[in-house]
Short mmCIF file of C-alpha atoms in Angstrom, two decimals:
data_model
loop_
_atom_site.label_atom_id
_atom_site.label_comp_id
_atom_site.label_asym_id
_atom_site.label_seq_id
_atom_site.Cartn_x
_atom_site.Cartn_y
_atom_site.Cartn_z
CA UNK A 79 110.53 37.67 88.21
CA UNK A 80 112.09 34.80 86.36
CA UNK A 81 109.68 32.68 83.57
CA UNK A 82 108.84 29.59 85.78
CA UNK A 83 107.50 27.91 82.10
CA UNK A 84 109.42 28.24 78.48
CA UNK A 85 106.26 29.94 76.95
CA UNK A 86 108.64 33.32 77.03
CA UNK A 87 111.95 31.50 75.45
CA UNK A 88 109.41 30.68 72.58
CA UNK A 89 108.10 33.96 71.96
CA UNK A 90 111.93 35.16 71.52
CA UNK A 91 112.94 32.49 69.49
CA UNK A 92 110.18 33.83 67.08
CA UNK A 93 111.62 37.24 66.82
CA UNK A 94 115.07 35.45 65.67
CA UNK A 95 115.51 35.00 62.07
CA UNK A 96 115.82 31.31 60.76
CA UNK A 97 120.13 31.97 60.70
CA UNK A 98 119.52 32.45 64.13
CA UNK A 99 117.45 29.43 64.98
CA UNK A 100 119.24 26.97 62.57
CA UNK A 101 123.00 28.16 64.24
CA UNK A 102 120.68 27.49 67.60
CA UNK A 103 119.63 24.28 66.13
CA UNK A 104 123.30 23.33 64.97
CA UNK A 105 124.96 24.51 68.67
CA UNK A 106 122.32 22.03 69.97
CA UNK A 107 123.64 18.84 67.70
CA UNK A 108 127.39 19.61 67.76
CA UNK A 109 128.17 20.66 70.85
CA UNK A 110 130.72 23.68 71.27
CA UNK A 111 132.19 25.21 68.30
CA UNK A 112 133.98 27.90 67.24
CA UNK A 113 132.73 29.60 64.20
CA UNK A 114 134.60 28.22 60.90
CA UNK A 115 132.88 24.78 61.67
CA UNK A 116 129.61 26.58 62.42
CA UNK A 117 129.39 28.36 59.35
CA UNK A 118 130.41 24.88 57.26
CA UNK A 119 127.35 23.59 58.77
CA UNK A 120 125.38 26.09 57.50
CA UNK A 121 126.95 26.62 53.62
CA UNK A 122 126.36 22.51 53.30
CA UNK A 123 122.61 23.43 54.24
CA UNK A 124 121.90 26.68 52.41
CA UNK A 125 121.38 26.60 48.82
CA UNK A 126 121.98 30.55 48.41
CA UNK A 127 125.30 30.24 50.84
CA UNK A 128 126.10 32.36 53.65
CA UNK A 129 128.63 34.88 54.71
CA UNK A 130 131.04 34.13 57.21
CA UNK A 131 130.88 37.75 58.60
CA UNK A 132 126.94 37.31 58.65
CA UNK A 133 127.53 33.80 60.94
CA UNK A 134 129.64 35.88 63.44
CA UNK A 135 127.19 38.75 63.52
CA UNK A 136 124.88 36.12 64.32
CA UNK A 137 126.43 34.08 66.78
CA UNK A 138 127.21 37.60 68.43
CA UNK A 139 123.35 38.71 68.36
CA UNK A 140 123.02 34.91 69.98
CA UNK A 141 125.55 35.88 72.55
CA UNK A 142 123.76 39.26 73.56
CA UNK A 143 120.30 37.47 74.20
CA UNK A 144 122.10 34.96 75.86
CA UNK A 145 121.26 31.96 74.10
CA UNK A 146 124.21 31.47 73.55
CA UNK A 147 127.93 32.20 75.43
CA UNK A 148 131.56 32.65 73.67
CA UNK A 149 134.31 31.43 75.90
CA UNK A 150 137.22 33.87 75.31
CA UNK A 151 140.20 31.33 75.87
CA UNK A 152 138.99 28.58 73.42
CA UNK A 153 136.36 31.02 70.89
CA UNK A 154 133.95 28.33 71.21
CA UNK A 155 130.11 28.85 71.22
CA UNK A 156 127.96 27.16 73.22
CA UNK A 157 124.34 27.08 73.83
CA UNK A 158 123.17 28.50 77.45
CA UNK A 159 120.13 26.65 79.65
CA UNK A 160 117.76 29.55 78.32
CA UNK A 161 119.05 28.73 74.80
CA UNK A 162 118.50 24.76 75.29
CA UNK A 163 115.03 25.63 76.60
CA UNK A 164 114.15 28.12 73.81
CA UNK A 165 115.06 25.11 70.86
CA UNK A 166 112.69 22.54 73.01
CA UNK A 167 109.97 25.23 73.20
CA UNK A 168 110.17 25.54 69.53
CA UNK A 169 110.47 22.41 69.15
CA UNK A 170 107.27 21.45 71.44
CA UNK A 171 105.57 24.14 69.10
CA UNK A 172 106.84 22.95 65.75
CA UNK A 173 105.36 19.41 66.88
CA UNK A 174 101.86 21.12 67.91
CA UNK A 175 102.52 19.85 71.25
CA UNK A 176 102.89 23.22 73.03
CA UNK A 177 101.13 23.71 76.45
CA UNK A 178 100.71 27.56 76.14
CA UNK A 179 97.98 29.11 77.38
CA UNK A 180 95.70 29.35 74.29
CA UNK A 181 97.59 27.26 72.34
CA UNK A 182 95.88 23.97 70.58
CA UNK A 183 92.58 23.07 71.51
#
C-alpha cells in the first residue's frame, strides 16, 4: 500500500549520504541536468572536492531508489514526485516543523 503521508520519503532520505541529499538538493534548484554541470555544482561547494565517477555513482544510486530518473535521449537527471517529496520532508524536518507521529512536542 502506497505512503498516503511523506513520513516514509524522510526516513529514506536519512539513509542517503549528504552527496546524495545535496545532488537531491541541487536537482531541486536547477532543474534537469546532465552530470558535468551537476558535479560543478558540487566541486564549487565542497572544500575536499569530489570525483566525477563518485557524482555518477551517485546520481545512479538516486536513479535506483527512484528519486531521481535519467532520460536516455538527452542524459539529463531529473528529480521524480517521490524525490520532490523526500527534499520537502527533509526540509519540514530540518525546520522542526515535521508532523510525524512522535515528532516535536
Amino acid at each position: 500500500m502506497p505512503s498516503q503521508n511523506t513520513e516514509s520519503d524522510a526516513i529514506s532520505l536519512a539513509d542517503l549520504s549528504a552527496t546524495h541529499r545535496d545532488l537531491l538538493w541541487v536537482l531541486s534548484q536547477t532543474g534537469p541536468s546532465e552530470s558535468g554541470p551537476l558535479y560543478h555544482a558540487l566541486t564549487d561547494y565542497y572544500t575536499d572536492g569530489i570525483d566525477h565517477t563518485c557524482v555518477c555513482n551517485t546520481l545512479e544510486e538516486l536513479v535506483e531508489r527512484d528519486l531521481v530518473t535519467k532520460q536516455t535521449n538527452d542524459s539529463q537527471y531529473r528529480l521524480t514526485e517521490s524525490g520532490r517529496r523526500a527534499l520537502s520532508a527533509r526540509q519540514a524536518w530540518q525546520a522542526g516543523t515535521h508532523n510525524a507521529e512522535g515528532g516535536n512536542e
